[in-house]
Short mmCIF file of C-alpha atoms in Angstrom, two decimals:
data_model
loop_
_atom_site.label_atom_id
_atom_site.label_comp_id
_atom_site.label_asym_id
_atom_site.label_seq_id
_atom_site.Cartn_x
_atom_site.Cartn_y
_atom_site.Cartn_z
CA UNK X 1 13.16 -3.10 -35.79
CA UNK X 2 14.01 -2.59 -32.34
CA UNK X 3 9.93 -4.06 -31.53
CA UNK X 4 11.23 -7.14 -33.31
CA UNK X 5 14.28 -7.59 -30.72
CA UNK X 6 12.10 -6.92 -28.02
CA UNK X 7 9.64 -8.88 -28.98
CA UNK X 8 12.16 -11.92 -29.61
CA UNK X 9 13.84 -11.51 -26.20
CA UNK X 10 10.42 -12.35 -24.85
CA UNK X 11 10.27 -15.06 -26.17
CA UNK X 12 13.31 -16.89 -26.03
CA UNK X 13 12.46 -16.07 -22.17
CA UNK X 14 9.97 -18.13 -22.36
CA UNK X 15 11.14 -20.65 -24.24
CA UNK X 16 13.02 -21.23 -21.51
CA UNK X 17 10.33 -21.97 -18.93
CA UNK X 18 10.91 -25.73 -19.24
CA UNK X 19 14.28 -24.93 -18.16
CA UNK X 20 13.89 -23.29 -14.61
CA UNK X 21 9.97 -24.97 -13.55
CA UNK X 22 11.53 -27.05 -10.51
CA UNK X 23 12.79 -24.41 -9.51
CA UNK X 24 12.57 -22.96 -5.81
CA UNK X 25 11.03 -19.92 -4.36
CA UNK X 26 12.67 -16.81 -2.28
CA UNK X 27 11.83 -13.64 -1.66
CA UNK X 28 14.01 -10.23 -1.64
CA UNK X 29 13.75 -10.15 2.25
CA UNK X 30 14.13 -13.57 3.63
CA UNK X 31 15.44 -15.95 1.31
CA UNK X 32 15.21 -19.64 2.10
CA UNK X 33 16.53 -21.88 4.81
CA UNK X 34 17.29 -25.18 4.27
CA UNK X 35 14.65 -27.65 4.99
CA UNK X 36 12.93 -28.26 8.44
CA UNK X 37 12.79 -32.37 9.29
CA UNK X 38 10.13 -34.50 9.24
CA UNK X 39 8.07 -36.06 12.34
CA UNK X 40 10.12 -39.21 10.77
CA UNK X 41 13.09 -40.20 11.03
CA UNK X 42 14.21 -40.39 6.79
CA UNK X 43 16.05 -43.44 6.94
CA UNK X 44 19.44 -43.15 5.14
CA UNK X 45 17.96 -44.73 1.90
CA UNK X 46 15.52 -42.15 1.35
CA UNK X 47 18.17 -39.86 2.31
CA UNK X 48 20.51 -41.18 -0.13
CA UNK X 49 16.94 -41.29 -2.97
CA UNK X 50 16.09 -37.10 -2.38
CA UNK X 51 19.19 -36.13 -3.10
CA UNK X 52 19.80 -38.35 -6.15
CA UNK X 53 16.98 -36.88 -7.45
CA UNK X 54 18.21 -32.88 -7.68
CA UNK X 55 19.62 -31.94 -10.82
CA UNK X 56 22.82 -29.83 -10.13
CA UNK X 57 21.61 -26.91 -11.21
CA UNK X 58 19.85 -27.63 -7.82
CA UNK X 59 22.14 -28.61 -5.45
CA UNK X 60 24.09 -25.47 -7.11
CA UNK X 61 21.10 -23.29 -5.74
CA UNK X 62 20.87 -25.25 -2.42
CA UNK X 63 25.04 -24.23 -1.96
CA UNK X 64 23.57 -21.10 -3.11
CA UNK X 65 21.17 -19.57 -1.24
CA UNK X 66 22.67 -20.80 2.72
CA UNK X 67 26.58 -21.94 1.67
CA UNK X 68 26.58 -21.14 5.16
CA UNK X 69 24.26 -21.69 8.46
CA UNK X 70 25.04 -18.17 9.51
CA UNK X 71 24.75 -16.48 5.62
CA UNK X 72 22.23 -16.60 2.92
CA UNK X 73 21.64 -14.84 -0.10
CA UNK X 74 19.39 -14.47 -2.89
CA UNK X 75 18.83 -13.32 -6.40
CA UNK X 76 16.13 -11.70 -9.11
CA UNK X 77 15.49 -10.33 -12.37
CA UNK X 78 12.54 -7.97 -13.43
CA UNK X 79 12.05 -7.47 -17.29
CA UNK X 80 9.70 -4.95 -18.49
CA UNK X 81 9.19 -3.10 -22.00
CA UNK X 82 7.21 -0.12 -21.58
CA UNK X 83 4.82 2.41 -24.61
CA UNK X 84 3.36 4.69 -23.32
CA UNK X 85 2.09 7.99 -25.48
CA UNK X 86 0.72 11.41 -24.18
CA UNK X 87 0.80 10.25 -20.39
CA UNK X 88 2.49 13.46 -18.98
CA UNK X 89 1.08 16.19 -21.58
CA UNK X 90 -2.14 14.68 -22.47
CA UNK X 91 -1.40 16.35 -25.64
CA UNK X 92 -0.52 15.02 -29.49
CA UNK X 93 0.94 18.19 -30.70
CA UNK X 94 3.82 17.93 -28.02
CA UNK X 95 7.24 17.30 -27.78
CA UNK X 96 8.34 14.25 -26.26
CA UNK X 97 5.02 12.84 -25.50
CA UNK X 98 5.85 9.11 -26.61
CA UNK X 99 7.49 7.12 -23.81
CA UNK X 100 8.97 3.82 -25.09
CA UNK X 101 11.67 2.00 -23.15
CA UNK X 102 13.07 -1.06 -21.27
CA UNK X 103 13.74 -1.30 -17.74
CA UNK X 104 16.21 -4.57 -16.21
CA UNK X 105 16.35 -4.24 -12.51
CA UNK X 106 18.30 -6.82 -11.37
CA UNK X 107 18.80 -6.99 -7.64
CA UNK X 108 21.69 -9.21 -5.13
CA UNK X 109 21.04 -9.74 -1.12
CA UNK X 110 22.27 -11.69 1.83
CA UNK X 111 21.66 -12.28 5.43
CA UNK X 112 24.99 -12.62 7.83
CA UNK X 113 23.32 -14.13 11.13
CA UNK X 114 25.48 -12.40 13.79
CA UNK X 115 23.16 -14.26 16.59
CA UNK X 116 20.28 -16.25 16.33
CA UNK X 117 18.33 -12.72 17.15
CA UNK X 118 21.02 -10.62 15.43
CA UNK X 119 21.30 -10.04 11.88
CA UNK X 120 22.98 -7.97 9.56
CA UNK X 121 21.01 -6.93 5.75
CA UNK X 122 22.10 -5.90 2.43
CA UNK X 123 20.92 -5.30 -0.72
CA UNK X 124 22.02 -4.07 -3.99
CA UNK X 125 19.63 -2.71 -7.12
CA UNK X 126 20.94 -2.14 -10.67
CA UNK X 127 18.71 -0.57 -13.31
CA UNK X 128 20.20 -0.54 -16.99
CA UNK X 129 17.03 1.27 -19.40
CA UNK X 130 17.11 0.88 -23.07
CA UNK X 131 15.34 3.61 -24.90
CA UNK X 132 13.67 3.75 -28.81
CA UNK X 133 13.06 7.74 -28.12
CA UNK X 134 16.30 9.39 -29.58
CA UNK X 135 14.48 13.12 -29.03
CA UNK X 136 13.63 12.31 -25.34
CA UNK X 137 17.00 11.15 -24.41
CA UNK X 138 20.74 11.56 -26.01
CA UNK X 139 21.88 7.60 -26.32
CA UNK X 140 19.85 3.94 -26.69
CA UNK X 141 21.88 2.35 -23.44
CA UNK X 142 22.23 3.87 -19.51
CA UNK X 143 24.19 1.35 -17.50
CA UNK X 144 22.84 4.04 -14.53
CA UNK X 145 24.08 2.75 -11.47
CA UNK X 146 24.11 0.11 -8.64
CA UNK X 147 22.41 1.70 -5.23
CA UNK X 148 22.45 0.40 -1.87
CA UNK X 149 18.66 -0.46 -1.34
CA UNK X 150 19.33 -2.16 2.26
CA UNK X 151 21.82 -1.45 4.73
CA UNK X 152 20.35 -2.48 8.18
CA UNK X 153 21.15 -3.98 10.75
CA UNK X 154 17.73 -6.08 12.90
CA UNK X 155 17.28 -7.41 16.41
CA UNK X 156 14.56 -9.67 17.21
CA UNK X 157 13.89 -9.71 21.17
CA UNK X 158 15.33 -6.83 22.17
CA UNK X 159 15.67 -6.42 26.05
CA UNK X 160 14.09 -10.22 26.32
CA UNK X 161 11.05 -8.40 25.07
CA UNK X 162 8.57 -9.11 22.10
CA UNK X 163 10.42 -6.14 20.83
CA UNK X 164 11.88 -6.20 16.95
CA UNK X 165 14.34 -2.95 15.92
CA UNK X 166 15.11 -2.57 12.04
CA UNK X 167 17.99 0.15 11.49
CA UNK X 168 19.09 1.13 8.49
CA UNK X 169 17.78 1.35 5.07
CA UNK X 170 14.80 -0.82 5.05
CA UNK X 171 10.94 -1.10 3.58
CA UNK X 172 8.14 -0.31 5.35
CA UNK X 173 4.73 -0.95 4.03
CA UNK X 174 1.67 0.38 6.76
CA UNK X 175 -1.42 -0.92 6.22
CA UNK X 176 -2.14 -1.18 2.45
CA UNK X 177 0.54 1.36 1.77
CA UNK X 178 -2.10 4.56 1.45
CA UNK X 179 0.43 7.38 3.77
CA UNK X 180 3.32 5.15 4.07
CA UNK X 181 4.95 2.64 1.25
CA UNK X 182 7.65 5.02 -0.84
CA UNK X 183 10.67 6.48 0.77
CA UNK X 184 12.24 7.10 -2.78
CA UNK X 185 9.30 8.40 -4.98
CA UNK X 186 11.86 9.98 -8.20
CA UNK X 187 13.51 6.74 -9.37
CA UNK X 188 9.77 4.40 -9.49
CA UNK X 189 10.18 0.96 -8.53
CA UNK X 190 13.88 0.88 -8.61
CA UNK X 191 13.68 1.05 -5.43
CA UNK X 192 10.97 2.05 -2.66
CA UNK X 193 13.89 1.98 0.84
CA UNK X 194 13.50 4.36 4.10
CA UNK X 195 16.17 5.64 5.88
CA UNK X 196 14.94 4.55 9.00
CA UNK X 197 14.87 3.25 12.88
CA UNK X 198 11.57 1.03 13.26
CA UNK X 199 10.74 -0.53 16.58
CA UNK X 200 8.08 -3.25 16.13
CA UNK X 201 6.51 -4.49 19.50
CA UNK X 202 4.02 -7.17 19.31
CA UNK X 203 1.72 -7.27 22.24
CA UNK X 204 1.96 -10.95 24.09
CA UNK X 205 -1.51 -13.01 24.11
CA UNK X 206 -2.75 -10.88 21.52
CA UNK X 207 -2.65 -10.63 17.62
CA UNK X 208 -1.54 -6.58 17.93
CA UNK X 209 1.40 -4.99 16.99
CA UNK X 210 2.94 -1.67 18.31
CA UNK X 211 5.61 0.45 15.67
CA UNK X 212 7.65 3.38 16.17
CA UNK X 213 10.09 4.64 13.02
CA UNK X 214 12.04 7.65 12.60
CA UNK X 215 12.41 8.37 9.22
CA UNK X 216 15.35 10.61 8.17
CA UNK X 217 15.62 10.20 4.40
CA UNK X 218 17.66 12.33 2.67
CA UNK X 219 17.06 13.48 -1.02
CA UNK X 220 20.41 13.10 -2.60
CA UNK X 221 21.56 8.69 -3.83
CA UNK X 222 25.02 9.23 -1.78
CA UNK X 223 24.42 11.16 1.06
CA UNK X 224 24.38 7.91 3.47
CA UNK X 225 26.07 4.84 1.12
CA UNK X 226 27.99 6.23 -2.19
CA UNK X 227 26.10 4.57 -5.33
CA UNK X 228 28.75 2.45 -7.39
CA UNK X 229 28.76 3.84 -11.46
CA UNK X 230 27.19 7.00 -9.79
CA UNK X 231 25.43 9.35 -11.33
CA UNK X 232 24.55 11.85 -9.05
CA UNK X 233 21.42 10.98 -9.10
CA UNK X 234 17.61 11.95 -6.44
CA UNK X 235 15.98 9.12 -4.14
CA UNK X 236 13.45 12.69 -3.61
CA UNK X 237 12.98 16.32 -4.66
CA UNK X 238 13.37 17.39 -0.47
CA UNK X 239 14.95 16.05 2.58
CA UNK X 240 12.81 14.32 4.87
CA UNK X 241 12.28 13.96 8.73
CA UNK X 242 9.47 11.69 10.73
CA UNK X 243 8.05 9.98 13.40
CA UNK X 244 5.85 7.63 13.05
CA UNK X 245 3.17 5.82 15.82
CA UNK X 246 1.01 2.56 13.75
CA UNK X 247 -1.22 0.08 15.77
CA UNK X 248 -2.55 -2.74 14.60
CA UNK X 249 -5.05 -5.39 15.91
CA UNK X 250 -6.60 -8.24 15.29
CA UNK X 251 -7.67 -9.68 18.01
CA UNK X 252 -10.83 -9.75 16.53
CA UNK X 253 -11.18 -12.06 13.51
CA UNK X 254 -14.28 -9.64 11.81
CA UNK X 255 -12.57 -6.45 12.62
CA UNK X 256 -9.02 -5.53 12.12
CA UNK X 257 -8.64 -1.72 13.93
CA UNK X 258 -5.43 0.38 12.51
CA UNK X 259 -4.08 3.78 14.04
CA UNK X 260 -2.05 5.88 12.98
CA UNK X 261 0.40 9.31 13.74
CA UNK X 262 2.02 10.56 11.44
CA UNK X 263 5.25 13.58 11.51
CA UNK X 264 6.59 14.50 8.55
CA UNK X 265 8.71 17.02 8.39
CA UNK X 266 11.07 18.45 4.55
CA UNK X 267 12.34 20.59 3.70
CA UNK X 268 13.63 21.25 -0.07
CA UNK X 269 17.32 21.05 -1.59
CA UNK X 270 18.70 24.46 -1.97
CA UNK X 271 20.72 23.32 -5.82
CA UNK X 272 19.45 21.59 -8.68
CA UNK X 273 20.71 18.09 -8.79
CA UNK X 274 22.86 16.60 -11.93
CA UNK X 275 19.02 14.66 -13.00
CA UNK X 276 16.17 17.46 -12.75
CA UNK X 277 15.85 20.75 -15.71
CA UNK X 278 17.88 24.08 -14.72
CA UNK X 279 16.26 26.27 -13.38
CA UNK X 280 14.11 24.21 -10.78
CA UNK X 281 10.76 23.17 -12.08
CA UNK X 282 8.36 25.19 -10.21
CA UNK X 283 6.04 23.80 -8.26
CA UNK X 284 8.99 21.27 -7.47
CA UNK X 285 10.32 21.39 -3.87
CA UNK X 286 8.45 23.04 -1.04
CA UNK X 287 8.89 23.41 2.16
CA UNK X 288 6.09 21.79 4.89
CA UNK X 289 5.37 20.49 8.68
CA UNK X 290 2.71 18.18 8.38
CA UNK X 291 0.89 16.25 10.73
CA UNK X 292 -0.86 13.69 10.26
CA UNK X 293 -3.98 11.81 12.29
CA UNK X 294 -5.79 8.72 11.15
CA UNK X 295 -7.24 5.52 11.68
CA UNK X 296 -8.40 1.93 9.45
CA UNK X 297 -11.08 -0.77 10.11
CA UNK X 298 -11.60 -3.52 7.88
CA UNK X 299 -13.19 -7.01 8.26
CA UNK X 300 -15.86 -8.55 6.72
CA UNK X 301 -19.49 -7.45 7.26
CA UNK X 302 -21.76 -9.21 9.56
CA UNK X 303 -19.24 -11.85 10.21
CA UNK X 304 -20.45 -13.16 6.39
CA UNK X 305 -18.12 -14.64 4.16
CA UNK X 306 -19.09 -13.14 0.95
CA UNK X 307 -18.89 -9.10 1.64
CA UNK X 308 -15.64 -7.33 2.90
CA UNK X 309 -14.76 -3.97 3.24
CA UNK X 310 -12.43 -1.50 4.48
CA UNK X 311 -12.11 2.29 5.63
CA UNK X 312 -9.71 4.63 6.09
CA UNK X 313 -9.16 8.37 6.77
CA UNK X 314 -7.29 11.14 7.00
CA UNK X 315 -6.88 14.57 9.10
CA UNK X 316 -3.81 16.72 8.46
CA UNK X 317 -2.59 19.79 9.91
CA UNK X 318 0.30 22.38 9.99
CA UNK X 319 2.25 24.94 7.61
CA UNK X 320 3.65 24.25 3.81
CA UNK X 321 5.19 26.18 1.39
CA UNK X 322 1.91 27.63 -1.25
CA UNK X 323 2.91 27.13 -4.19
CA UNK X 324 5.06 29.35 -6.77
CA UNK X 325 4.79 31.18 -11.09
CA UNK X 326 8.73 30.55 -11.55
CA UNK X 327 12.34 28.87 -10.25
CA UNK X 328 13.39 32.67 -8.95
CA UNK X 329 10.57 32.04 -5.83
CA UNK X 330 11.06 28.11 -4.45
CA UNK X 331 13.36 28.92 -1.83
CA UNK X 332 10.93 32.02 0.04
CA UNK X 333 10.36 29.86 2.68
CA UNK X 334 7.05 31.60 3.17
CA UNK X 335 4.39 29.35 4.81
CA UNK X 336 0.71 29.28 5.18
CA UNK X 337 -1.98 26.61 7.09
CA UNK X 338 -2.45 24.12 6.13
CA UNK X 339 -5.53 22.12 6.87
CA UNK X 340 -6.45 18.25 5.00
CA UNK X 341 -8.53 15.64 4.68
CA UNK X 342 -9.04 12.24 2.95
CA UNK X 343 -10.06 9.40 2.99
CA UNK X 344 -10.45 5.87 1.00
CA UNK X 345 -13.26 3.06 1.25
CA UNK X 346 -13.25 -0.28 -0.67
CA UNK X 347 -16.23 -2.91 -0.37
CA UNK X 348 -15.68 -6.61 -2.13
CA UNK X 349 -18.14 -9.29 -2.95
CA UNK X 350 -16.18 -12.64 -3.33
CA UNK X 351 -18.37 -15.59 -5.07
CA UNK X 352 -16.34 -17.98 -3.46
CA UNK X 353 -16.47 -19.93 -6.74
CA UNK X 354 -13.52 -22.29 -8.06
CA UNK X 355 -12.50 -19.54 -10.45
CA UNK X 356 -12.44 -17.38 -6.83
CA UNK X 357 -14.66 -13.77 -9.03
CA UNK X 358 -14.42 -10.83 -6.99
CA UNK X 359 -16.59 -8.09 -7.15
CA UNK X 360 -15.83 -4.82 -5.67
CA UNK X 361 -16.35 -0.20 -5.20
CA UNK X 362 -14.26 1.90 -3.79
CA UNK X 363 -14.81 5.50 -3.02
CA UNK X 364 -12.04 7.85 -2.37
CA UNK X 365 -11.88 11.39 -1.90
CA UNK X 366 -8.71 13.53 -0.93
CA UNK X 367 -8.94 16.92 -0.59
CA UNK X 368 -8.15 19.77 -2.72
CA UNK X 369 -6.88 23.38 -2.26
CA UNK X 370 -9.36 26.14 -3.46
CA UNK X 371 -8.02 29.32 -4.75
CA UNK X 372 -9.82 32.12 -3.06
CA UNK X 373 -8.61 30.25 0.99
CA UNK X 374 -5.99 32.09 3.01
CA UNK X 375 -5.23 28.34 3.70
CA UNK X 376 -3.75 24.76 1.72
CA UNK X 377 -5.71 22.36 2.02
CA UNK X 378 -4.72 20.13 -1.14
CA UNK X 379 -4.09 16.47 0.91
CA UNK X 380 -0.78 15.88 1.29
CA UNK X 381 0.15 11.84 0.13
CA UNK X 382 2.98 11.98 2.35
CA UNK X 383 4.84 8.38 1.40
CA UNK X 384 2.57 7.25 -0.05
CA UNK X 385 3.82 8.75 -4.00
CA UNK X 386 3.65 5.34 -5.59
CA UNK X 387 0.72 4.09 -8.47
CA UNK X 388 -1.78 2.20 -6.17
CA UNK X 389 -4.60 1.96 -8.58
CA UNK X 390 -2.89 3.03 -11.82
CA UNK X 391 0.30 3.11 -13.31
CA UNK X 392 -0.79 5.73 -16.00
CA UNK X 393 -2.75 8.62 -13.81
CA UNK X 394 0.55 8.76 -11.29
CA UNK X 395 2.33 10.47 -13.87
CA UNK X 396 -0.97 13.35 -15.20
CA UNK X 397 -0.11 14.61 -11.96
CA UNK X 398 3.18 16.12 -13.18
CA UNK X 399 1.00 19.04 -14.33
CA UNK X 400 -0.18 20.24 -10.83
CA UNK X 401 2.01 18.78 -8.07
CA UNK X 402 4.21 16.41 -8.67
CA UNK X 403 4.64 12.60 -10.27
CA UNK X 404 2.94 10.28 -8.08
CA UNK X 405 1.14 13.82 -5.79
CA UNK X 406 -2.24 11.88 -5.97
CA UNK X 407 -5.20 14.62 -4.45
CA UNK X 408 -7.62 16.78 -4.79
CA UNK X 409 -9.63 14.19 -6.01
CA UNK X 410 -12.52 12.10 -6.18
CA UNK X 411 -13.05 8.55 -7.45
CA UNK X 412 -15.68 6.02 -7.78
CA UNK X 413 -14.35 2.46 -8.62
CA UNK X 414 -15.75 -0.68 -9.60
CA UNK X 415 -13.46 -3.46 -10.94
CA UNK X 416 -14.01 -7.92 -11.37
CA UNK X 417 -11.19 -9.75 -10.70
CA UNK X 418 -11.27 -13.41 -10.77
CA UNK X 419 -8.68 -17.14 -11.91
CA UNK X 420 -8.31 -17.97 -14.92
CA UNK X 421 -6.32 -20.60 -13.85
CA UNK X 422 -3.96 -21.96 -11.05
CA UNK X 423 -1.92 -19.97 -11.96
CA UNK X 424 -3.37 -16.32 -14.02
CA UNK X 425 -5.44 -14.42 -12.47
CA UNK X 426 -7.24 -11.01 -14.63
CA UNK X 427 -8.46 -7.83 -12.73
CA UNK X 428 -10.20 -5.33 -15.04
CA UNK X 429 -11.06 -1.34 -13.27
CA UNK X 430 -13.15 1.12 -14.24
CA UNK X 431 -12.64 5.26 -12.59
CA UNK X 432 -14.57 8.30 -13.16
CA UNK X 433 -12.25 11.08 -11.68
CA UNK X 434 -12.76 13.61 -10.50
CA UNK X 435 -11.68 18.09 -9.01
CA UNK X 436 -12.61 18.61 -5.81
CA UNK X 437 -11.40 22.18 -6.88
CA UNK X 438 -10.32 24.26 -10.02
CA UNK X 439 -6.95 25.29 -8.46
CA UNK X 440 -4.33 25.38 -11.22
CA UNK X 441 -7.76 27.45 -13.24
CA UNK X 442 -5.51 30.82 -13.26
CA UNK X 443 -1.83 29.37 -12.69
CA UNK X 444 0.86 29.15 -15.44
CA UNK X 445 2.15 26.33 -16.15
CA UNK X 446 6.44 26.80 -16.95
CA UNK X 447 5.68 24.39 -20.24
CA UNK X 448 2.20 24.12 -20.94
CA UNK X 449 0.57 27.24 -20.74
CA UNK X 450 -2.92 26.07 -21.16
CA UNK X 451 -2.37 23.49 -19.11
CA UNK X 452 -6.60 23.80 -17.69
CA UNK X 453 -10.02 24.78 -17.90
CA UNK X 454 -11.63 27.86 -16.11
CA UNK X 455 -13.90 25.62 -14.86
CA UNK X 456 -14.40 22.44 -14.89
CA UNK X 457 -14.18 19.36 -12.62
CA UNK X 458 -14.56 16.08 -14.16
CA UNK X 459 -11.18 15.01 -14.53
CA UNK X 460 -11.94 12.06 -17.08
CA UNK X 461 -12.58 8.47 -17.61
CA UNK X 462 -10.09 6.04 -16.62
CA UNK X 463 -9.82 2.34 -17.58
CA UNK X 464 -7.08 -0.48 -16.34
CA UNK X 465 -7.10 -4.23 -17.30
CA UNK X 466 -3.94 -6.75 -15.63
CA UNK X 467 -3.30 -10.07 -16.57
CA UNK X 468 -0.83 -11.43 -14.25
CA UNK X 469 0.43 -15.10 -14.81
CA UNK X 470 2.84 -17.09 -12.27
CA UNK X 471 4.64 -19.34 -15.01
CA UNK X 472 6.33 -21.13 -12.78
CA UNK X 473 7.70 -21.01 -9.13
CA UNK X 474 10.20 -18.98 -9.83
CA UNK X 475 9.33 -16.81 -13.08
CA UNK X 476 6.63 -14.44 -13.00
CA UNK X 477 5.02 -11.25 -14.67
CA UNK X 478 2.32 -9.82 -16.39
CA UNK X 479 0.83 -7.60 -18.90
CA UNK X 480 -1.41 -4.76 -18.18
CA UNK X 481 -2.69 -1.35 -20.23
CA UNK X 482 -4.87 0.79 -19.52
CA UNK X 483 -6.45 3.89 -21.39
CA UNK X 484 -7.13 7.40 -19.81
CA UNK X 485 -10.38 10.16 -21.59
CA UNK X 486 -9.36 13.01 -20.30
CA UNK X 487 -12.34 15.53 -19.22
CA UNK X 488 -13.03 19.41 -18.94
CA UNK X 489 -10.80 19.54 -15.82
CA UNK X 490 -8.43 19.99 -18.63
CA UNK X 491 -7.77 22.65 -21.12
CA UNK X 492 -9.01 22.27 -24.52
CA UNK X 493 -6.08 21.73 -25.91
CA UNK X 494 -4.75 18.60 -22.93
CA UNK X 495 -7.36 16.82 -23.73
CA UNK X 496 -5.70 14.45 -26.11
CA UNK X 497 -6.22 10.58 -24.70
CA UNK X 498 -3.48 8.85 -23.43
CA UNK X 499 -2.15 5.27 -23.35
CA UNK X 500 -0.04 2.52 -21.12
CA UNK X 501 0.97 -0.46 -22.05
CA UNK X 502 3.34 -2.68 -19.92
CA UNK X 503 4.83 -6.40 -19.93
CA UNK X 504 6.79 -7.64 -17.04
CA UNK X 505 8.88 -10.81 -16.16
CA UNK X 506 10.28 -11.40 -12.84
CA UNK X 507 12.40 -14.13 -12.40
CA UNK X 508 14.09 -15.45 -8.60
CA UNK X 509 17.00 -17.18 -8.18
#
């Protein structure tokens, strides 16, 4: 019955598409401004005609976006339906093996213009869920809470220089988001905000910018701003401080250069949150101090119109608390020397045809932790804990690290993407996944005693398929299916296939 209701809602939304066909686009961070005057001054009759052509809904929309010349606002709604069995257990006999729910996210944002160069930005986010899993959840509807997603002051041309400052809650994505994109990993894609102070300097007469960022994330959601209907949830597993220096040079159209230094200090919270099982899951909070130095190169190969590449690598060093086998040892504070390396490399061939066909291949290596070594050598993704190449596989890391804490990996990928129509795109990928080290072979797991094999290193085969569609200017969506067949890295009891399916619709007002 509930599946039929979900299908009815999806069909109802699609049936309403004609009413939204002429809606204009607005984005969360930059609400649309009033149309700019054309080079030719319009006549009074043309102005009257243009105004007459607008429907009542369009006139209301324009007023809503810009009710005054110093205030702008916007909103969006995202509906997701997810069905995903075995993604965090890889075992058909496991309790709570199925995920079956909807995510319903509503966001409202506004910008108050203080001067031409100064504005104040706020965004609220509310995501409520419905569950079809009476074993996993004790209720079918979770109203959840409303959180402050953005709360920042933006100042441009600071000190009469090409310098921009953003202070407060904000989204930050550097490069392709490999190491810096997600400041709130425990709430999925509800938010990805950072509590940060960011300075961006645009070098004059050169397409180059320098970002200087100080991060001061807190684990508890109400550390800075209390949510409405607070549920005592947490954005992350620990309090974090960090500093980032990131240089991006695009002055050469055939070679984009990036270089960065990242410092991250993590300190576990010392009380069990209400949204986390008591006691803490083993391996969860780990004290660490990590220094990362890296860079990336990207562009066409030999000025080719068809071949493009991107290569990125990073070295890490510092100290990190070793893993533990029971929650009583979590706050021991014992730290070991930490050294790690990671790289991700992508090659693309663009056919430059009407369908925009692209073939691509990827090789990614993230060093693993050798249990016989006196150092910790597993690569740390820092603030890169989000589904960069798989919605499904991030959940399998719950067995060995934390959700989306991808490490100890060899990934070989080949894929294809194309435009089926002007508004519909499709992408298909295959990933062969291996572990660098068999780190977990002798380590007990709190709920799955035999989660990993004693010697295997083949993680398994992963296939992903995406269909993305731009239904109207305001309404877009996607459908994604992922299938994972585990290999001998996992114990024989934990080699059952996992599946991830999702339907997504997003409307921006």
